[in-house]
mmCIF file of C-alpha atoms in Angstrom:
data_model
loop_
_atom_site.group_PDB
_atom_site.id
_atom_site.type_symbol
_atom_site.label_atom_id
_atom_site.label_comp_id
_atom_site.label_asym_id
_atom_site.label_seq_id
_atom_site.Cartn_x
_atom_site.Cartn_y
_atom_site.Cartn_z
ATOM 1 C CA PRO A 1182 -35.731 -7.642 -6.494
ATOM 2 C CA GLN A 1183 -33.664 -5.532 -4.031
ATOM 3 C CA LYS A 1184 -30.063 -5.844 -3.722
ATOM 4 C CA THR A 1185 -28.707 -6.226 -0.336
ATOM 5 C CA ALA A 1186 -25.124 -6.324 0.669
ATOM 6 C CA GLY A 1187 -24.168 -9.459 2.845
ATOM 7 C CA SER A 1188 -27.268 -11.174 1.553
ATOM 8 C CA PRO A 1189 -27.239 -14.557 3.686
ATOM 9 C CA LEU A 1190 -28.025 -16.933 0.670
ATOM 10 C CA LEU A 1191 -24.925 -15.608 -0.950
ATOM 11 C CA THR A 1192 -22.463 -16.030 1.791
ATOM 12 C CA ASN A 1193 -23.993 -19.178 3.374
ATOM 13 C CA PRO A 1194 -21.807 -22.161 2.336
ATOM 14 C CA ASP A 1195 -24.809 -24.105 2.021
ATOM 15 C CA THR A 1196 -26.576 -21.983 -0.559
ATOM 16 C CA MET A 1197 -23.907 -19.716 -2.239
ATOM 17 C CA LYS A 1198 -23.612 -22.127 -4.918
ATOM 18 C CA THR A 1199 -27.439 -22.397 -5.414
ATOM 19 C CA PRO A 1200 -28.540 -21.091 -8.783
ATOM 20 C CA PHE A 1201 -31.457 -18.620 -8.756
ATOM 21 C CA ILE A 1202 -34.134 -18.165 -11.532
ATOM 22 C CA PHE A 1203 -36.386 -15.100 -11.228
ATOM 23 C CA LEU A 1204 -39.966 -14.897 -12.384
ATOM 24 C CA SER A 1205 -41.482 -11.538 -12.147
ATOM 25 C CA ASN A 1206 -44.385 -9.294 -13.586
ATOM 26 C CA SER A 1207 -41.892 -6.628 -14.162
ATOM 27 C CA ARG A 1208 -40.921 -5.549 -17.795
ATOM 28 C CA ASN A 1209 -38.160 -3.259 -16.666
ATOM 29 C CA VAL A 1210 -34.905 -3.849 -18.075
ATOM 30 C CA GLU A 1211 -33.283 -2.294 -14.965
ATOM 31 C CA ASP A 1212 -35.044 -5.161 -12.937
ATOM 32 C CA LYS A 1213 -33.277 -7.876 -15.070
ATOM 33 C CA ILE A 1214 -29.925 -6.033 -15.013
ATOM 34 C CA LEU A 1215 -30.323 -5.936 -11.332
ATOM 35 C CA ALA A 1216 -31.288 -9.743 -11.326
ATOM 36 C CA HIS A 1217 -28.112 -10.747 -13.011
ATOM 37 C CA GLU A 1218 -25.965 -8.580 -10.769
ATOM 38 C CA MET A 1219 -27.139 -10.296 -8.067
ATOM 39 C CA GLY A 1220 -26.146 -13.587 -9.416
ATOM 40 C CA ALA A 1221 -29.435 -14.919 -11.276
ATOM 41 C CA GLU A 1222 -28.945 -17.432 -13.695
ATOM 42 C CA ALA A 1223 -32.020 -16.526 -15.481
ATOM 43 C CA PHE A 1224 -34.831 -14.054 -15.517
ATOM 44 C CA PHE A 1225 -38.307 -14.895 -16.837
ATOM 45 C CA MET A 1226 -41.287 -12.332 -17.146
ATOM 46 C CA LYS A 1227 -44.453 -13.920 -16.838
ATOM 47 C CA PRO A 1228 -46.557 -15.822 -17.979
ATOM 48 C CA VAL A 1229 -43.751 -18.310 -18.686
ATOM 49 C CA PHE A 1230 -44.118 -21.770 -20.272
ATOM 50 C CA ILE A 1231 -43.464 -24.517 -17.766
ATOM 51 C CA LYS A 1232 -41.344 -26.467 -20.637
ATOM 52 C CA VAL A 1233 -39.343 -23.252 -21.152
ATOM 53 C CA LEU A 1234 -38.377 -23.190 -17.543
ATOM 54 C CA ILE A 1235 -37.455 -26.710 -17.018
ATOM 55 C CA ASN A 1236 -35.302 -26.664 -20.333
ATOM 56 C CA ARG A 1237 -33.396 -23.716 -18.718
ATOM 57 C CA ILE A 1238 -33.122 -25.480 -15.723
ATOM 58 C CA LYS A 1239 -31.529 -28.585 -17.562
ATOM 59 C CA ASP A 1240 -29.390 -25.934 -19.653
ATOM 60 C CA PHE A 1241 -27.915 -24.444 -16.161
ATOM 61 C CA PHE A 1242 -26.528 -27.884 -15.155
ATOM 62 C CA ASP A 1243 -25.192 -28.917 -18.516
ATOM 63 C CA GLU A 1244 -23.394 -25.437 -18.766
ATOM 64 C CA LYS A 1245 -22.136 -25.882 -15.276
ATOM 65 C CA ASN A 1246 -20.614 -29.486 -15.650
ATOM 66 C CA PHE A 1247 -18.982 -27.929 -19.193
ATOM 67 C CA LYS A 1248 -17.740 -24.968 -17.353
ATOM 68 C CA GLU A 1249 -16.016 -27.179 -14.603
ATOM 69 C CA MET A 1250 -14.389 -29.156 -17.079
ATOM 70 C CA ILE A 1251 -13.317 -26.312 -19.163
ATOM 71 C CA SER A 1252 -11.941 -24.421 -15.970
ATOM 72 C CA SER A 1253 -9.771 -27.686 -15.136
ATOM 73 C CA LYS A 1254 -6.126 -26.066 -14.086
ATOM 74 C CA GLU A 1255 -4.939 -29.703 -15.168
ATOM 75 C CA ALA A 1256 -5.159 -29.697 -18.594
ATOM 76 C CA LYS A 1257 -3.012 -27.744 -20.966
ATOM 77 C CA SER A 1258 -5.210 -27.629 -23.839
ATOM 78 C CA PHE A 1259 -9.360 -28.054 -24.250
ATOM 79 C CA SER A 1260 -11.695 -28.191 -27.249
ATOM 80 C CA GLY A 1261 -15.176 -27.932 -27.578
ATOM 81 C CA GLU A 1262 -18.028 -26.565 -29.880
ATOM 82 C CA LEU A 1263 -19.819 -22.995 -29.643
ATOM 83 C CA THR A 1264 -23.107 -24.350 -29.462
ATOM 84 C CA SER A 1265 -21.955 -25.898 -25.853
ATOM 85 C CA ILE A 1266 -20.698 -22.558 -24.352
ATOM 86 C CA SER A 1267 -20.792 -19.157 -25.612
ATOM 87 C CA MET A 1268 -17.577 -16.740 -26.057
ATOM 88 C CA ILE A 1269 -18.792 -14.670 -23.659
ATOM 89 C CA ASP A 1270 -18.576 -17.582 -20.870
ATOM 90 C CA ILE A 1271 -15.271 -18.263 -22.053
ATOM 91 C CA LEU A 1272 -14.107 -14.730 -21.425
ATOM 92 C CA ASN A 1273 -15.657 -15.051 -17.885
ATOM 93 C CA ILE A 1274 -13.850 -18.388 -17.541
ATOM 94 C CA ILE A 1275 -10.527 -17.098 -18.587
ATOM 95 C CA SER A 1276 -10.969 -14.267 -16.128
ATOM 96 C CA GLU A 1277 -12.113 -16.671 -13.157
ATOM 97 C CA ASN A 1278 -8.838 -18.801 -13.822
ATOM 98 C CA ARG A 1279 -6.432 -15.825 -14.091
ATOM 99 C CA SER A 1280 -4.896 -18.113 -16.800
ATOM 100 C CA THR A 1281 -2.522 -16.942 -19.695
ATOM 101 C CA GLY A 1282 -2.923 -18.605 -23.335
ATOM 102 C CA GLU A 1283 -4.795 -18.454 -26.433
ATOM 103 C CA VAL A 1284 -8.184 -19.640 -27.891
ATOM 104 C CA LEU A 1285 -8.094 -20.666 -31.290
ATOM 105 C CA ILE A 1286 -11.709 -20.269 -32.842
ATOM 106 C CA SER A 1287 -12.824 -21.557 -36.068
ATOM 107 C CA SER A 1288 -16.750 -20.690 -37.349
ATOM 108 C CA SER A 1289 -18.889 -22.926 -39.173
ATOM 109 C CA THR A 1290 -18.362 -20.988 -42.432
ATOM 110 C CA SER A 1291 -14.370 -21.770 -41.962
ATOM 111 C CA GLU A 1292 -13.474 -18.135 -40.496
ATOM 112 C CA LYS A 1293 -10.597 -17.941 -38.195
ATOM 113 C CA ALA A 1294 -9.955 -16.181 -35.002
ATOM 114 C CA THR A 1295 -7.115 -16.008 -32.193
ATOM 115 C CA ILE A 1296 -8.048 -14.691 -28.739
ATOM 116 C CA PHE A 1297 -4.636 -14.035 -26.652
ATOM 117 C CA PHE A 1298 -5.086 -13.687 -22.540
ATOM 118 C CA ILE A 1299 -2.516 -12.795 -20.026
ATOM 119 C CA ASN A 1300 -3.430 -13.634 -16.217
ATOM 120 C CA GLY A 1301 -7.261 -13.723 -16.869
ATOM 121 C CA SER A 1302 -7.155 -10.425 -19.167
ATOM 122 C CA VAL A 1303 -7.874 -10.408 -22.797
ATOM 123 C CA VAL A 1304 -4.852 -8.604 -24.534
ATOM 124 C CA ARG A 1305 -5.234 -9.221 -28.294
ATOM 125 C CA VAL A 1306 -8.165 -10.532 -30.675
ATOM 126 C CA GLU A 1307 -7.392 -11.396 -34.217
ATOM 127 C CA THR A 1308 -9.590 -12.591 -37.078
ATOM 128 C CA GLY A 1309 -8.544 -13.697 -40.340
ATOM 129 C CA GLU A 1310 -8.458 -10.229 -41.920
ATOM 130 C CA GLY A 1311 -7.911 -7.920 -38.921
ATOM 131 C CA ALA A 1312 -4.346 -8.735 -37.668
ATOM 132 C CA GLY A 1313 -3.682 -4.785 -37.237
ATOM 133 C CA ARG A 1314 -7.261 -3.794 -36.159
ATOM 134 C CA ASN A 1315 -8.830 -2.815 -32.709
ATOM 135 C CA GLY A 1316 -9.366 -5.668 -30.805
ATOM 136 C CA VAL A 1317 -12.574 -4.894 -29.503
ATOM 137 C CA ASP A 1318 -13.858 -4.546 -32.689
ATOM 138 C CA GLU A 1319 -12.665 -7.846 -33.797
ATOM 139 C CA LEU A 1320 -14.268 -9.358 -30.677
ATOM 140 C CA PHE A 1321 -17.614 -8.164 -31.866
ATOM 141 C CA LYS A 1322 -17.154 -10.137 -35.137
ATOM 142 C CA ILE A 1323 -16.544 -13.587 -33.188
ATOM 143 C CA LEU A 1324 -19.388 -12.757 -30.945
ATOM 144 C CA SER A 1325 -21.660 -13.276 -33.999
ATOM 145 C CA TRP A 1326 -20.186 -16.888 -34.455
ATOM 146 C CA LEU A 1327 -23.099 -19.349 -32.985
ATOM 147 C CA ASP A 1328 -21.762 -22.452 -34.395
ATOM 148 C CA GLY A 1329 -18.015 -23.823 -34.730
ATOM 149 C CA ASN A 1330 -15.347 -25.101 -32.574
ATOM 150 C CA PHE A 1331 -12.873 -23.776 -30.194
ATOM 151 C CA THR A 1332 -9.542 -24.787 -28.573
ATOM 152 C CA ILE A 1333 -7.894 -23.056 -25.380
ATOM 153 C CA ASN A 1334 -4.290 -23.665 -24.993
ATOM 154 C CA TYR A 1335 -3.039 -22.876 -21.726
ATOM 155 C CA LYS A 1336 0.705 -21.517 -22.401
ATOM 156 C CA ASP A 1337 3.144 -18.529 -22.291
ATOM 157 C CA VAL A 1338 2.094 -15.770 -25.118
ATOM 158 C CA THR A 1339 3.963 -12.823 -26.023
ATOM 159 C CA VAL A 1340 1.926 -10.413 -28.429
ATOM 160 C CA ILE A 1341 1.390 -6.763 -29.052
ATOM 161 C CA ARG A 1342 -1.584 -5.683 -27.421
ATOM 162 C CA ASN A 1343 -4.766 -4.269 -29.405
ATOM 163 C CA VAL A 1344 -7.181 -4.388 -26.564
ATOM 164 C CA ASN A 1345 -6.720 -1.666 -24.064
ATOM 165 C CA ILE A 1346 -9.804 -1.544 -21.589
ATOM 166 C CA PRO A 1347 -10.011 -3.481 -18.357
ATOM 167 C CA HIS A 1348 -11.293 -6.956 -18.984
ATOM 168 C CA ASP A 1349 -14.442 -6.355 -16.726
ATOM 169 C CA ARG A 1350 -15.439 -3.440 -19.224
ATOM 170 C CA LEU A 1351 -14.428 -5.746 -22.149
ATOM 171 C CA VAL A 1352 -16.932 -8.476 -21.161
ATOM 172 C CA MET A 1353 -19.745 -5.801 -20.322
ATOM 173 C CA ARG A 1354 -19.244 -4.243 -23.858
ATOM 174 C CA ALA A 1355 -19.542 -7.595 -25.240
ATOM 175 C CA VAL A 1356 -22.766 -8.671 -23.613
ATOM 176 C CA ASN A 1357 -24.167 -5.231 -24.376
ATOM 177 C CA TRP A 1358 -23.269 -5.917 -28.148
ATOM 178 C CA PHE A 1359 -24.568 -9.480 -28.518
ATOM 179 C CA GLU A 1360 -27.912 -8.283 -26.660
ATOM 180 C CA ASP A 1361 -28.193 -5.629 -29.089
ATOM 181 C CA TYR A 1362 -27.350 -7.897 -32.070
ATOM 182 C CA SER A 1363 -29.718 -10.676 -30.883
ATOM 183 C CA GLY A 1364 -32.424 -8.180 -30.208
ATOM 184 C CA GLU A 1365 -32.236 -7.000 -33.990
ATOM 185 C CA LEU A 1366 -32.226 -10.479 -35.237
ATOM 186 C CA SER A 1367 -35.259 -11.568 -33.000
ATOM 187 C CA GLU A 1368 -37.379 -8.949 -34.836
ATOM 188 C CA MET A 1369 -36.295 -10.289 -38.206
ATOM 189 C CA PRO A 1370 -37.308 -13.473 -40.175
ATOM 190 C CA PRO A 1371 -35.105 -16.565 -39.270
ATOM 191 C CA THR A 1372 -31.669 -15.902 -40.374
ATOM 192 C CA ASP A 1373 -31.700 -18.933 -42.890
ATOM 193 C CA SER A 1374 -34.680 -17.041 -44.798
ATOM 194 C CA LEU A 1375 -34.173 -15.984 -48.446
ATOM 195 C CA VAL A 1376 -34.680 -12.111 -49.150
ATOM 196 C CA PHE A 1377 -34.810 -10.284 -52.356
ATOM 197 C CA VAL A 1378 -34.345 -6.629 -53.220
ATOM 198 C CA ASP A 1379 -37.129 -4.723 -54.326
ATOM 199 C CA PHE A 1380 -35.292 -2.026 -56.381
ATOM 200 C CA GLY A 1381 -37.943 0.277 -57.001
ATOM 201 C CA GLN A 1382 -38.740 0.355 -53.219
ATOM 202 C CA PHE A 1383 -35.177 1.059 -52.686
ATOM 203 C CA MET A 1384 -35.252 3.986 -54.806
ATOM 204 C CA ASN A 1385 -38.328 5.280 -53.281
ATOM 205 C CA ASN A 1386 -36.716 5.122 -49.999
ATOM 206 C CA ILE A 1387 -33.034 5.876 -50.839
ATOM 207 C CA ASN A 1388 -32.942 8.767 -48.710
ATOM 208 C CA LYS A 1389 -33.503 6.983 -45.670
ATOM 209 C CA PHE A 1390 -30.285 5.052 -45.577
ATOM 210 C CA PRO A 1391 -26.624 6.095 -45.665
ATOM 211 C CA ASP A 1392 -24.503 5.203 -48.801
ATOM 212 C CA GLY A 1393 -23.015 2.398 -47.142
ATOM 213 C CA VAL A 1394 -26.260 0.273 -47.659
ATOM 214 C CA SER A 1395 -24.988 -0.311 -51.202
ATOM 215 C CA GLU A 1396 -22.359 -2.545 -49.755
ATOM 216 C CA ILE A 1397 -24.923 -4.682 -48.254
ATOM 217 C CA LEU A 1398 -27.136 -4.846 -51.191
ATOM 218 C CA LYS A 1399 -24.246 -6.235 -53.483
ATOM 219 C CA ASN A 1400 -24.351 -9.238 -51.630
ATOM 220 C CA ILE A 1401 -27.766 -9.949 -52.364
ATOM 221 C CA GLY A 1402 -28.162 -12.043 -55.577
ATOM 222 C CA GLY A 1403 -31.228 -11.793 -58.066
ATOM 223 C CA ASP A 1404 -32.131 -15.233 -57.013
ATOM 224 C CA GLY A 1405 -32.109 -14.007 -53.272
ATOM 225 C CA SER A 1406 -29.637 -14.611 -50.428
ATOM 226 C CA LYS A 1407 -29.924 -15.902 -46.807
ATOM 227 C CA ILE A 1408 -29.903 -13.082 -44.214
ATOM 228 C CA SER A 1409 -27.151 -15.035 -42.475
ATOM 229 C CA SER A 1410 -25.158 -14.981 -45.758
ATOM 230 C CA ILE A 1411 -25.585 -11.082 -46.063
ATOM 231 C CA ILE A 1412 -24.468 -10.735 -42.577
ATOM 232 C CA ASP A 1413 -21.396 -12.677 -42.828
ATOM 233 C CA LYS A 1414 -20.402 -10.842 -46.153
ATOM 234 C CA THR A 1415 -20.922 -7.319 -45.296
ATOM 235 C CA PRO A 1416 -17.763 -5.351 -44.257
ATOM 236 C CA PHE A 1417 -19.588 -3.393 -41.718
ATOM 237 C CA ASP A 1418 -20.367 -4.155 -37.807
ATOM 238 C CA LYS A 1419 -22.458 -6.996 -38.102
ATOM 239 C CA ARG A 1420 -24.910 -5.676 -35.295
ATOM 240 C CA GLN A 1421 -24.968 -2.520 -37.621
ATOM 241 C CA THR A 1422 -25.745 -4.508 -40.708
ATOM 242 C CA ALA A 1423 -28.614 -6.626 -38.651
ATOM 243 C CA LYS A 1424 -30.222 -3.018 -37.862
ATOM 244 C CA TYR A 1425 -30.080 -1.976 -41.608
ATOM 245 C CA LEU A 1426 -31.464 -5.386 -42.904
ATOM 246 C CA LYS A 1427 -34.640 -5.047 -40.333
ATOM 247 C CA LYS A 1428 -35.295 -1.640 -41.547
ATOM 248 C CA MET A 1429 -35.187 -2.435 -45.198
ATOM 249 C CA ILE A 1430 -37.596 -5.423 -44.379
ATOM 250 C CA GLU A 1431 -39.527 -3.202 -42.296
ATOM 251 C CA ILE A 1432 -40.422 -0.784 -45.443
ATOM 252 C CA ASN A 1433 -40.153 -3.795 -47.922
ATOM 253 C CA VAL A 1434 -37.136 -2.835 -49.867
ATOM 254 C CA LEU A 1435 -36.080 -6.420 -48.820
ATOM 255 C CA SER A 1436 -38.815 -9.189 -49.137
ATOM 256 C CA LEU A 1437 -39.435 -12.770 -48.632
ATOM 257 C CA GLU A 1438 -40.769 -12.876 -52.134
ATOM 258 C CA ASN A 1439 -39.248 -11.914 -55.271
ATOM 259 C CA ARG A 1440 -41.543 -9.167 -56.631
ATOM 260 C CA ASN A 1441 -39.107 -6.673 -57.888
ATOM 261 C CA THR A 1442 -41.041 -3.426 -59.136
#
């Protein structure tokens, strides 16, 4: 795609709200980014399965209807499931509405978080154990919660800011973090898979990992542990934890079979 200012499709009232999906032979990341900057709802690289394309179109209209409900300024409160809308979508809706209030979030593993926003910008993010931590780092934790529920309350808030970057930059960092995190997970077994530690292989490759990896291995029991559970329990950034796990699986320090040597 070629980005042009004042595109008639984007400025014409009859087409400006029409969703566009790009199908392309290009595998350049820059083209994908450009397509999204132009307002594309999705970017598929050929060949593409028709069923996948149809499902994405259906998902778009489901998301559109949901966002229209959540964006209503008449309601003072709104609740939903994280499986219906992503945290990044919630951040975008807050920005578009220029609203003030809080988002209460509860994950499927009973973790709690609160996001405070004023005039459409996030000013503070807290998780259960992170009341005094950097808000951007706290947001990264929440991005990995794909199941759970949320409640948006539109109201006046007075809090001490722990997010000190513009909202647009915050959302961009969130998107980049989530894409990196998802990319790491996509190259690993499903997150509900049990993995086991091969301590012999770990000792043979111990010089390939920083000292902190031992904190990850502590969360893997003798009968194995689910990848999702390991990621949730480690004290590190979840994206970094996923990166370490992927590497340990690649060199057989972690295995889907209990074959400790």
